[in-house]
Coordinates of N, CA and C in Angstrom, one line a residue:
M1 N 59.0 127.4 125.0 CA 58.0 126.6 124.0 C 59.6 127.0 123.5
S2 N 59.5 127.9 123.0 CA 60.7 128.0 121.4 C 62.4 127.7 122.7
D3 N 62.1 127.8 123.0 CA 63.5 127.6 123.6 C 64.1 125.7 122.9
V4 N 62.9 125.6 123.6 CA 63.1 123.3 122.9 C 63.6 123.8 121.5
L5 N 62.7 124.2 120.6 CA 62.9 124.1 119.5 C 64.4 124.2 119.0
A6 N 64.8 125.5 119.7 CA 65.7 126.2 119.3 C 67.4 124.9 119.9
L7 N 67.2 124.3 120.4 CA 67.9 123.0 121.1 C 67.9 122.6 120.1
F8 N 66.6 121.7 119.1 CA 66.5 120.8 118.6 C 67.0 120.8 117.1
S9 N 66.8 122.3 117.1 CA 66.9 123.1 115.3 C 68.9 122.7 115.4
N10 N 69.3 123.5 116.9 CA 71.2 123.9 116.4 C 71.2 122.4 115.9
A11 N 71.1 121.2 117.1 CA 71.5 119.8 116.7 C 71.2 119.1 115.5
T12 N 70.0 119.5 114.4 CA 69.3 118.8 113.4 C 70.9 119.3 112.0
L13 N 70.4 118.0 112.0 CA 72.3 117.8 110.7 C 71.2 118.5 109.2
P14 N 72.2 119.4 108.2 CA 71.8 118.4 107.1 C 70.2 118.0 107.0
V15 N 69.3 118.3 105.6 CA 68.4 117.6 105.4 C 69.4 115.6 105.0
A16 N 70.1 115.8 103.9 CA 71.0 114.9 102.8 C 71.7 113.9 104.7
D17 N 72.4 114.6 105.2 CA 72.9 113.9 106.1 C 71.8 113.4 107.0
M18 N 71.0 113.6 107.3 CA 69.4 112.7 108.2 C 69.4 111.5 107.6
A19 N 69.2 111.9 106.4 CA 69.2 111.0 106.2 C 69.5 109.4 105.6
L20 N 71.2 110.1 105.8 CA 72.1 109.0 106.0 C 72.6 108.6 107.4
A21 N 71.9 109.2 108.1 CA 72.6 109.0 109.1 C 70.8 107.7 109.8
A22 N 70.1 108.5 109.2 CA 68.5 107.6 109.7 C 68.7 106.5 109.0
A23 N 69.8 106.0 107.2 CA 69.4 104.3 106.6 C 70.3 103.1 107.7
A24 N 72.0 104.3 108.1 CA 72.3 103.9 108.3 C 71.7 103.4 110.0
I25 N 71.4 103.5 110.7 CA 70.8 103.4 111.8 C 69.3 101.9 111.7
F26 N 68.9 102.4 110.3 CA 68.2 101.4 109.9 C 69.0 100.1 109.7
F27 N 69.3 100.2 108.8 CA 70.5 99.1 108.9 C 70.8 98.7 110.1
A28 N 71.9 99.5 110.3 CA 72.1 98.6 111.6 C 71.1 97.4 112.6
G29 N 69.6 98.6 112.5 CA 68.8 97.9 113.8 C 67.9 97.0 113.2
A30 N 68.0 96.8 111.8 CA 67.1 95.3 111.1 C 68.9 94.1 111.4
L31 N 69.8 94.1 111.2 CA 70.7 93.3 111.4 C 70.8 93.1 112.9
R32 N 70.6 93.8 113.8 CA 70.5 93.6 115.2 C 69.5 93.0 115.9
A33 N 68.0 93.3 114.8 CA 67.1 92.4 115.4 C 67.3 91.3 114.9
F34 N 67.8 91.3 114.4 CA 67.7 89.6 112.8 C 68.6 88.4 113.1
V35 N 69.9 89.2 114.0 CA 70.8 88.0 114.9 C 71.2 88.4 116.0
G36 N 70.9 89.2 116.8 CA 70.7 89.4 118.0 C 71.8 90.5 118.0
F37 N 73.1 90.6 117.5 CA 74.3 91.5 117.8 C 74.1 92.2 116.2
G38 N 75.2 93.5 116.3 CA 75.7 94.0 114.7 C 75.1 95.0 115.3
F39 N 74.6 95.7 116.1 CA 74.3 96.9 115.8 C 74.9 98.2 115.9
A40 N 75.6 97.3 117.0 CA 76.7 99.2 117.0 C 78.1 98.5 115.9
L41 N 78.3 97.3 115.9 CA 79.1 96.8 114.5 C 78.9 97.0 113.5
A42 N 78.3 97.4 112.8 CA 77.7 98.1 112.2 C 76.9 99.3 111.9
G43 N 76.3 99.3 113.2 CA 75.9 101.1 112.8 C 76.4 102.0 113.0
V44 N 78.6 101.7 114.3 CA 79.0 103.1 115.0 C 79.3 103.3 113.9
P45 N 80.5 101.9 112.3 CA 81.2 102.6 111.3 C 80.6 103.2 110.2
L46 N 78.6 102.6 110.0 CA 78.1 103.5 109.1 C 77.8 105.1 109.5
L47 N 77.3 105.2 111.0 CA 77.2 106.9 111.2 C 78.2 107.8 111.7
A48 N 79.6 107.0 111.6 CA 80.9 107.9 112.0 C 80.4 108.5 110.2
M49 N 80.1 108.3 109.7 CA 81.0 108.8 108.3 C 79.4 109.9 108.4
T50 N 79.0 110.0 108.7 CA 78.2 111.1 109.4 C 78.0 112.0 109.9
V51 N 78.5 111.7 110.9 CA 78.5 112.7 112.3 C 79.7 112.4 112.8
G52 N 80.4 111.0 112.6 CA 81.3 111.6 112.8 C 82.0 110.6 113.9
P53 N 82.9 109.6 114.8 CA 83.1 108.8 116.0 C 83.0 109.4 116.7
A54 N 83.2 110.1 117.4 CA 83.2 110.5 118.2 C 81.8 111.3 119.0
A55 N 80.9 111.5 118.0 CA 79.5 111.4 118.4 C 78.7 110.0 118.1
A56 N 79.2 109.2 116.8 CA 78.8 107.8 117.1 C 78.7 106.8 118.2
V57 N 79.3 106.6 118.6 CA 79.6 106.2 119.5 C 78.4 106.7 120.9
P58 N 78.5 107.1 121.7 CA 77.2 107.8 122.4 C 75.9 107.7 121.8
M59 N 76.0 108.3 121.0 CA 74.2 107.5 119.7 C 73.9 106.7 120.1
I60 N 75.0 105.4 119.5 CA 74.8 104.5 119.3 C 73.9 103.6 120.7
L61 N 75.3 103.8 121.7 CA 75.0 103.8 123.4 C 73.2 104.0 123.5
A62 N 73.4 105.1 123.6 CA 71.7 105.8 123.3 C 70.8 104.8 122.6
L63 N 70.7 104.1 121.6 CA 69.9 103.6 120.8 C 69.9 102.5 120.9
E64 N 70.9 101.9 121.0 CA 70.8 101.1 122.2 C 69.7 100.5 123.6
I65 N 69.9 101.3 123.9 CA 69.1 100.5 125.3 C 67.3 101.4 124.8
M66 N 67.4 102.7 124.4 CA 65.7 102.2 123.2 C 65.4 101.4 122.6
S67 N 66.4 100.6 121.9 CA 66.0 99.6 121.4 C 65.5 98.4 122.0
G68 N 66.4 98.3 123.1 CA 66.5 97.3 124.2 C 65.0 97.3 125.5
L69 N 64.6 98.7 125.0 CA 63.2 99.2 126.1 C 62.6 98.4 125.2
Q70 N 62.4 98.4 123.7 CA 61.9 98.1 123.2 C 61.3 96.5 122.8
M71 N 62.3 96.2 122.7 CA 62.6 94.4 122.4 C 62.7 93.1 124.3
L72 N 61.7 94.0 125.1 CA 62.3 93.6 126.8 C 61.0 92.3 126.6
P73 N 60.3 92.8 125.9 CA 58.6 92.5 126.3 C 59.3 90.9 125.8
K74 N 59.9 90.7 124.0 CA 59.7 89.6 123.8 C 61.3 89.1 124.0
V75 N 62.3 88.6 124.5 CA 63.4 89.0 124.2 C 63.5 88.1 125.8
R76 N 63.0 89.1 127.0 CA 63.7 88.8 128.6 C 63.9 87.1 129.1
K77 N 62.0 86.7 129.0 CA 62.1 85.7 128.9 C 63.2 85.2 128.5
V78 N 64.0 84.7 127.7 CA 64.2 83.3 127.2 C 66.3 84.0 127.1
A79 N 66.3 85.1 127.2 CA 67.4 85.7 127.8 C 68.0 84.5 129.2
D80 N 69.8 84.8 128.9 CA 70.0 83.6 129.2 C 70.9 84.7 130.7
W81 N 70.0 84.8 131.9 CA 70.6 85.9 132.6 C 72.1 85.7 133.8
R82 N 71.8 84.3 133.3 CA 72.7 84.3 134.6 C 74.0 84.0 133.7
A83 N 74.4 84.0 132.9 CA 75.2 84.6 131.1 C 75.8 85.3 131.5
I84 N 74.0 86.5 131.5 CA 74.9 88.3 131.6 C 75.0 88.4 132.3
W85 N 74.4 88.4 134.0 CA 75.2 88.5 135.6 C 76.7 88.0 135.6
L86 N 77.1 87.1 134.6 CA 78.3 86.9 135.4 C 79.9 87.3 134.4
I87 N 79.0 88.2 133.5 CA 80.5 89.1 132.6 C 80.2 90.6 132.9
L88 N 78.9 91.1 133.3 CA 79.0 92.9 133.6 C 79.1 93.4 134.6
P89 N 79.9 92.6 135.6 CA 80.4 93.0 136.7 C 81.5 93.2 135.7
A90 N 82.5 93.1 135.3 CA 84.1 93.3 135.1 C 84.0 94.4 133.5
A91 N 83.0 94.4 133.1 CA 82.5 94.9 131.9 C 82.0 96.4 132.6
L92 N 81.3 97.1 133.5 CA 80.7 98.3 134.1 C 82.3 98.8 134.8
I93 N 83.6 97.8 135.2 CA 84.0 98.6 135.6 C 85.9 98.5 134.6
A94 N 85.0 98.4 133.9 CA 86.6 98.8 132.0 C 85.9 99.1 131.5
A95 N 84.3 99.7 131.1 CA 84.0 101.1 131.0 C 84.3 102.2 130.7
P96 N 84.3 103.0 132.3 CA 85.5 104.2 131.8 C 85.9 104.6 131.2
F97 N 87.5 103.8 131.4 CA 88.7 103.0 130.7 C 88.1 103.3 129.4
G98 N 86.9 103.1 128.6 CA 86.4 102.8 127.5 C 86.5 104.4 126.6
I99 N 85.8 104.4 127.3 CA 85.5 106.4 127.6 C 86.4 107.2 127.9
Y100 N 87.4 106.8 128.0 CA 88.8 108.0 128.2 C 89.2 107.8 127.2
L101 N 89.6 107.0 126.4 CA 89.9 106.3 124.9 C 89.0 106.9 124.2
L102 N 87.9 107.1 124.4 CA 86.8 107.8 123.5 C 87.6 109.3 123.7
D103 N 87.9 110.1 124.1 CA 87.8 111.4 124.5 C 89.6 111.4 124.4
V104 N 90.9 111.0 124.2 CA 91.2 111.5 123.6 C 92.2 111.3 122.2
L105 N 91.5 110.0 122.0 CA 92.1 109.6 120.2 C 90.8 110.7 119.6
D106 N 91.9 110.6 118.5 CA 91.7 111.3 117.1 C 90.5 110.7 116.4
A107 N 89.8 111.5 116.1 CA 89.2 110.5 114.7 C 89.4 109.5 113.9
D108 N 90.4 109.1 113.4 CA 91.2 108.5 112.3 C 91.8 107.3 113.2
S109 N 92.1 107.8 114.5 CA 92.4 106.7 115.1 C 91.0 105.2 115.9
L110 N 89.8 106.4 116.3 CA 88.7 105.5 116.5 C 88.3 105.1 115.4
R111 N 87.8 105.6 114.1 CA 88.1 104.7 112.5 C 88.6 103.5 112.7
L112 N 89.7 103.2 113.1 CA 91.1 102.3 113.5 C 90.4 101.4 114.1
L113 N 90.4 101.9 115.3 CA 90.6 101.1 116.4 C 88.2 100.8 115.7
I114 N 87.9 101.0 115.4 CA 86.9 100.5 115.2 C 87.0 99.4 114.1
A115 N 87.3 99.4 113.1 CA 87.4 99.0 112.3 C 88.6 97.3 112.9
L116 N 89.2 97.8 113.7 CA 90.0 96.4 113.9 C 89.3 96.2 114.4
A117 N 88.5 96.2 115.5 CA 87.0 95.8 116.7 C 86.1 94.5 115.7
L118 N 86.4 95.1 114.9 CA 85.1 94.9 113.7 C 85.5 93.6 113.4
L119 N 87.1 93.9 112.8 CA 87.0 92.5 111.7 C 87.3 92.1 113.1
G120 N 87.5 91.8 113.5 CA 88.2 91.2 115.2 C 87.0 90.0 115.4
A121 N 86.0 91.3 115.2 CA 85.1 90.3 115.4 C 84.5 89.5 113.9
V122 N 84.5 89.6 113.6 CA 84.3 88.6 112.7 C 84.7 87.6 111.9
A123 N 86.1 87.7 112.2 CA 87.0 86.3 112.6 C 87.2 85.9 112.9
L124 N 86.7 86.2 114.8 CA 85.7 84.9 115.4 C 84.8 83.8 115.2
M125 N 83.6 85.8 114.5 CA 82.6 84.0 114.1 C 83.5 83.3 113.3
A126 N 84.0 83.3 111.7 CA 83.9 82.7 110.8 C 85.0 81.3 111.0
S127 N 86.4 81.3 112.2 CA 86.6 80.5 113.1 C 85.9 79.7 112.9
G128 N 84.9 79.3 113.2 CA 83.9 78.2 114.1 C 84.8 77.8 115.4
L129 N 84.9 78.7 115.8 CA 85.6 78.5 117.3 C 84.6 78.4 118.1
Q130 N 85.6 77.5 119.1 CA 83.3 77.2 120.1 C 83.7 77.7 122.1
I131 N 83.3 78.1 122.9 CA 83.8 77.8 123.5 C 82.4 77.7 125.0
P132 N 83.0 76.9 125.1 CA 82.2 76.1 126.4 C 81.3 76.5 127.0
A133 N 80.6 75.2 127.3 CA 78.9 76.4 127.5 C 80.1 76.4 129.6
K134 N 80.3 76.5 130.4 CA 80.8 76.4 131.5 C 82.1 77.3 131.6
V135 N 83.0 78.5 131.4 CA 83.7 78.5 131.6 C 84.3 79.1 133.0
P136 N 86.4 78.8 133.7 CA 86.3 79.7 134.6 C 85.9 81.1 134.9
L137 N 85.9 80.9 136.4 CA 85.9 83.1 136.8 C 86.8 83.4 135.9
P138 N 88.3 83.2 135.8 CA 88.5 84.5 135.0 C 89.2 84.6 134.2
V139 N 88.1 83.3 133.4 CA 87.9 84.1 132.0 C 86.5 84.6 131.3
S140 N 85.7 84.9 133.0 CA 84.0 85.2 131.9 C 84.6 86.7 132.4
L141 N 85.1 87.1 133.3 CA 85.9 88.4 133.9 C 86.6 88.6 132.8
G142 N 87.4 87.8 132.2 CA 87.7 88.9 131.6 C 87.5 89.1 129.8
I143 N 86.9 88.1 129.7 CA 85.8 88.8 128.6 C 85.3 89.0 128.5
G144 N 84.6 89.9 129.5 CA 83.0 91.3 130.4 C 84.3 92.4 130.9
G145 N 85.3 92.6 131.5 CA 86.2 93.5 130.9 C 86.7 93.3 130.2
A146 N 86.8 93.0 128.8 CA 87.5 93.5 127.2 C 86.1 93.6 126.5
S147 N 85.1 94.0 127.0 CA 83.5 93.9 126.5 C 83.2 96.0 126.9
G148 N 83.2 95.5 128.6 CA 83.6 97.0 128.7 C 84.0 97.8 128.2
L149 N 85.5 97.4 128.2 CA 86.0 98.3 127.3 C 86.1 99.1 125.8
L150 N 85.9 98.0 124.9 CA 85.0 98.6 123.9 C 83.9 98.6 123.8
A151 N 83.2 98.6 124.4 CA 81.7 99.0 124.7 C 82.4 100.9 125.2
G152 N 82.9 101.1 125.8 CA 83.0 102.7 126.2 C 83.5 103.7 125.2
S153 N 85.3 103.0 124.6 CA 85.7 104.0 123.0 C 85.1 103.5 121.8
T154 N 84.4 102.1 121.5 CA 83.5 102.6 120.1 C 82.2 101.7 119.8
A155 N 81.4 101.9 121.1 CA 80.6 101.2 121.4 C 80.1 99.9 121.5
M156 N 81.3 98.9 121.1 CA 80.9 98.1 120.6 C 81.8 97.1 121.7
A157 N 79.9 96.5 122.7 CA 80.9 95.1 123.9 C 80.8 94.1 123.1
G158 N 80.5 93.6 121.5 CA 80.2 92.3 121.1 C 81.3 91.9 121.2
P159 N 82.5 92.3 120.1 CA 83.4 91.1 120.1 C 83.8 90.2 121.0
P160 N 84.7 90.9 122.1 CA 84.8 89.4 123.6 C 83.6 88.2 123.9
V161 N 81.6 89.4 123.5 CA 81.0 88.0 124.2 C 80.5 87.5 123.4
L162 N 80.4 87.4 121.8 CA 79.1 86.2 120.9 C 80.4 85.4 121.2
L163 N 81.2 84.5 121.4 CA 81.1 83.7 121.5 C 80.8 82.9 122.2
Y164 N 80.7 84.3 123.4 CA 79.9 83.3 124.4 C 79.3 83.3 124.8
F165 N 78.3 83.8 124.2 CA 76.5 84.2 124.0 C 76.1 82.6 123.9
I166 N 76.5 82.9 122.2 CA 76.6 81.3 121.4 C 76.9 79.9 121.4
G167 N 78.1 80.0 122.7 CA 78.6 78.9 123.5 C 77.9 78.2 124.0
R168 N 77.3 78.9 125.0 CA 76.5 78.6 126.4 C 74.8 78.8 125.8
A169 N 74.9 79.1 125.3 CA 72.8 79.2 124.5 C 72.6 77.4 124.0
G170 N 71.7 77.8 124.7 CA 71.2 75.8 123.7 C 70.7 76.4 123.1
T171 N 70.0 77.1 121.9 CA 69.1 77.7 120.8 C 69.9 79.2 120.5
P172 N 69.7 79.1 118.8 CA 70.1 80.7 118.4 C 69.5 81.5 118.5
E173 N 67.7 81.3 119.4 CA 67.0 82.5 119.5 C 67.5 82.8 121.7
A174 N 68.4 81.3 121.9 CA 68.1 82.3 123.6 C 69.3 83.1 123.4
A175 N 70.7 82.9 121.9 CA 72.2 83.6 122.8 C 71.5 84.7 121.7
R176 N 70.2 85.4 120.8 CA 70.1 86.6 120.5 C 69.8 87.2 121.5
A177 N 68.8 86.3 122.2 CA 67.9 87.1 123.1 C 69.4 87.8 124.7
S178 N 70.2 86.4 124.8 CA 70.7 87.3 125.4 C 72.2 88.0 125.1
M179 N 72.2 88.5 124.2 CA 73.3 89.5 123.6 C 72.8 90.6 123.0
F180 N 71.2 90.8 122.9 CA 70.2 91.8 123.0 C 70.6 92.2 124.2
M181 N 70.2 91.8 125.5 CA 70.0 92.4 126.9 C 71.4 92.3 127.6
Y182 N 72.4 92.1 127.2 CA 73.2 92.7 127.3 C 73.9 93.8 127.0
F183 N 73.9 93.7 124.8 CA 74.8 94.8 124.7 C 73.4 96.6 125.7
S184 N 72.0 96.2 126.1 CA 71.2 97.2 126.3 C 71.7 97.4 127.4
L185 N 72.5 96.6 128.0 CA 72.8 96.5 129.5 C 74.2 97.9 129.5
T186 N 75.2 97.0 128.9 CA 76.4 97.1 128.4 C 76.1 99.3 128.6
G187 N 75.2 99.1 127.1 CA 75.5 100.4 126.6 C 74.3 101.5 127.6
A188 N 73.4 101.6 128.6 CA 73.2 102.2 129.2 C 74.1 102.4 130.6
I189 N 75.4 101.0 131.6 CA 75.7 101.6 132.3 C 76.8 102.2 131.6
T190 N 77.6 102.4 129.9 CA 78.2 103.0 129.6 C 77.8 104.8 128.9
L191 N 76.7 104.9 128.7 CA 76.7 105.9 128.7 C 76.1 107.1 129.9
G192 N 76.0 106.1 130.1 CA 76.1 106.9 132.0 C 76.9 107.7 132.6
F193 N 78.5 106.6 132.1 CA 79.9 107.0 133.0 C 80.0 108.1 131.5
G194 N 79.7 108.4 130.7 CA 79.6 109.1 129.5 C 79.3 110.7 129.9
F195 N 77.6 110.5 130.7 CA 77.0 111.5 130.5 C 77.5 112.3 132.0
A196 N 78.3 111.7 133.0 CA 79.0 111.8 134.6 C 80.2 112.6 134.1
S197 N 81.1 112.2 132.8 CA 82.2 112.8 132.7 C 82.5 113.9 131.8
G198 N 81.6 113.9 131.3 CA 80.7 115.4 130.5 C 81.0 115.2 129.0
I199 N 81.3 114.5 128.4 CA 81.5 113.8 127.1 C 80.6 113.8 126.3
V200 N 79.1 113.3 127.0 CA 78.7 113.0 126.0 C 77.6 114.1 126.3
E201 N 77.3 115.0 125.1 CA 76.7 116.6 124.9 C 75.1 116.1 124.9
L202 N 74.5 117.5 125.0 CA 72.9 117.4 124.9 C 72.5 117.1 123.7
S203 N 72.8 117.6 122.5 CA 73.0 118.4 121.1 C 72.7 116.7 121.1
T204 N 73.8 116.0 120.9 CA 74.4 115.2 120.8 C 73.3 113.5 120.9
M205 N 72.2 114.1 121.9 CA 71.3 112.8 122.0 C 70.0 114.0 121.8
L206 N 69.8 115.0 121.5 CA 68.7 115.3 121.0 C 68.9 114.9 119.2
L207 N 70.0 115.0 118.2 CA 70.0 114.6 117.4 C 68.8 112.6 117.2
T208 N 69.7 111.9 118.5 CA 69.9 110.6 118.6 C 68.1 110.0 118.0
L209 N 67.4 111.3 119.2 CA 66.2 111.0 119.7 C 65.1 111.8 118.5
M210 N 65.8 112.3 117.3 CA 65.1 112.6 116.4 C 65.3 111.7 114.6
L211 N 66.4 111.2 115.7 CA 66.2 109.6 114.4 C 65.8 108.5 115.0
S212 N 65.6 108.5 115.8 CA 65.7 106.9 116.7 C 63.8 106.0 116.2
P213 N 63.1 107.4 115.2 CA 61.7 106.4 115.0 C 61.9 104.9 114.3
A214 N 63.7 105.3 113.1 CA 64.3 104.3 111.7 C 64.9 103.1 112.7
L215 N 65.1 103.5 114.4 CA 65.0 102.4 115.4 C 64.3 101.7 115.6
F216 N 63.1 102.3 115.8 CA 62.1 101.7 115.6 C 61.5 100.6 114.8
L217 N 61.3 101.0 113.6 CA 60.8 100.8 112.2 C 62.2 99.2 112.5
S218 N 62.6 99.4 112.1 CA 64.0 98.3 111.8 C 63.7 97.2 112.3
N219 N 63.7 98.1 114.6 CA 63.5 96.6 115.3 C 62.2 95.7 114.7
V220 N 60.9 96.1 114.4 CA 60.4 95.1 114.0 C 60.0 94.8 112.6
I221 N 61.3 95.4 111.6 CA 61.4 94.1 110.0 C 61.9 93.2 110.2
G222 N 63.3 93.4 111.5 CA 64.4 92.4 111.4 C 64.2 92.2 112.4
S223 N 63.3 91.6 113.4 CA 62.3 90.5 113.8 C 61.4 89.6 113.4
W224 N 61.0 90.3 112.1 CA 60.2 89.8 110.4 C 60.8 89.0 110.3
A225 N 62.1 89.8 110.3 CA 62.8 88.5 108.8 C 63.4 86.9 109.5
F226 N 63.7 87.7 110.8 CA 64.3 86.1 112.1 C 63.7 85.3 111.7
H227 N 62.3 85.3 112.2 CA 61.3 84.6 111.9 C 60.3 84.2 110.7
A228 N 61.0 84.9 109.8 CA 60.3 84.8 108.3 C 61.4 83.1 107.5
T229 N 62.6 83.6 107.8 CA 63.6 82.9 107.5 C 64.3 81.3 108.3
G230 N 63.6 82.2 110.0 CA 64.2 81.2 110.6 C 65.2 80.9 110.8
D231 N 66.2 79.8 111.8 CA 68.0 80.4 112.5 C 69.3 79.6 111.0
H232 N 69.2 79.1 109.6 CA 69.7 78.4 109.8 C 70.9 79.6 108.6
H233 N 70.6 81.3 108.1 CA 70.6 82.0 107.2 C 71.2 82.7 108.0
Y234 N 71.0 83.4 109.0 CA 71.7 84.2 109.3 C 73.4 84.4 110.0
R235 N 73.9 83.5 110.7 CA 75.2 83.5 110.7 C 75.9 84.2 109.5
P236 N 75.8 83.7 108.1 CA 76.5 84.0 107.6 C 76.0 85.5 106.2
I237 N 74.7 85.8 107.0 CA 74.5 86.8 106.2 C 75.3 87.7 106.9
A238 N 74.9 88.1 108.0 CA 75.7 88.9 109.5 C 77.1 89.2 108.7
L239 N 78.0 87.5 108.4 CA 79.3 88.0 108.6 C 79.5 88.6 107.0
G240 N 78.6 88.4 105.7 CA 79.2 88.5 105.0 C 79.1 90.8 104.6
L241 N 78.4 90.9 105.3 CA 77.8 92.2 105.7 C 79.0 93.0 106.8
L242 N 78.8 92.2 107.5 CA 79.7 93.4 108.5 C 81.3 93.3 108.0
T243 N 81.9 92.8 107.3 CA 82.9 92.5 106.8 C 83.3 93.6 106.0
I244 N 82.3 93.9 104.8 CA 82.6 95.0 103.9 C 82.4 96.3 104.6
I245 N 81.7 96.0 106.1 CA 81.8 97.8 106.5 C 83.2 97.9 107.2
A246 N 83.3 96.5 107.3 CA 84.9 96.7 108.5 C 86.0 97.6 107.3
L247 N 86.0 96.8 106.1 CA 86.6 96.7 105.3 C 86.7 98.2 104.7
A248 N 85.4 98.7 105.0 CA 85.6 100.5 104.1 C 85.4 101.3 105.2
T249 N 85.5 101.1 106.6 CA 85.6 101.3 107.3 C 87.2 102.1 107.8
L250 N 88.0 100.4 108.0 CA 89.8 100.2 108.2 C 90.1 101.3 106.5
V251 N 89.7 101.1 105.2 CA 89.9 102.1 104.1 C 89.8 103.5 103.8
Q252 N 89.0 104.0 104.9 CA 88.6 105.3 105.1 C 89.5 106.4 106.3
A253 N 90.2 105.3 107.4 CA 90.9 105.2 108.7 C 92.3 105.7 107.8
V254 N 92.9 104.2 106.7 CA 93.6 104.8 106.3 C 94.2 105.9 105.1
T255 N 93.4 106.0 104.7 CA 92.8 107.1 103.5 C 93.1 108.3 104.2
N256 N 92.5 108.5 105.1 CA 92.6 109.7 105.9 C 93.6 110.5 106.4

């Protein structure tokens, strides 16, 4: 028992850093539960300010899995599973290459990559560009591959697939559910590769476990906000918040 307590003690951050990390996870989780995406987009850059990007990426991936399990009963029947399985195999193949980038890039290079991926996602959503419900198979594979590469390197599987799911879904609720499940699955796949390669450390996962209550609370609050406000306001709110986070991360990467 004492050995287990020692492991958790060694993984713990100073109180102020624990509070900041919990706040980052809560904010990102509430955003994701509200709009169906944005957990990694918001969580990685915010969490990286406390623990660094190399630890933030696997932490967010692990939390994606926990969040998916918590929300599974609510979203599994609404999600477009055909759309998910069309792109998931390509993401599975590309994820190890993203993990390689996570291993070889320095912290500031990772922050820059994270900021650019986030700004790309915001630009795509703000452009009003629409992807038709049916796209050629090579396009679907390309979307999945790009998503897997970003999932491995930044935990941000979202930018390539946001318009894909929004274009295929008949309702905002279906798009939200599909993205929720896809990000949980890619998180599980990518984290598995991270463990197999030895990049993910036990102390990082123990820290994630200690901070997980912030995620579970955020899922409840975010889901309540989605159903309370309807589906008319979620996009501009998400765009505004993600833009601020992207610019802050970019400034941090450049100034360092």
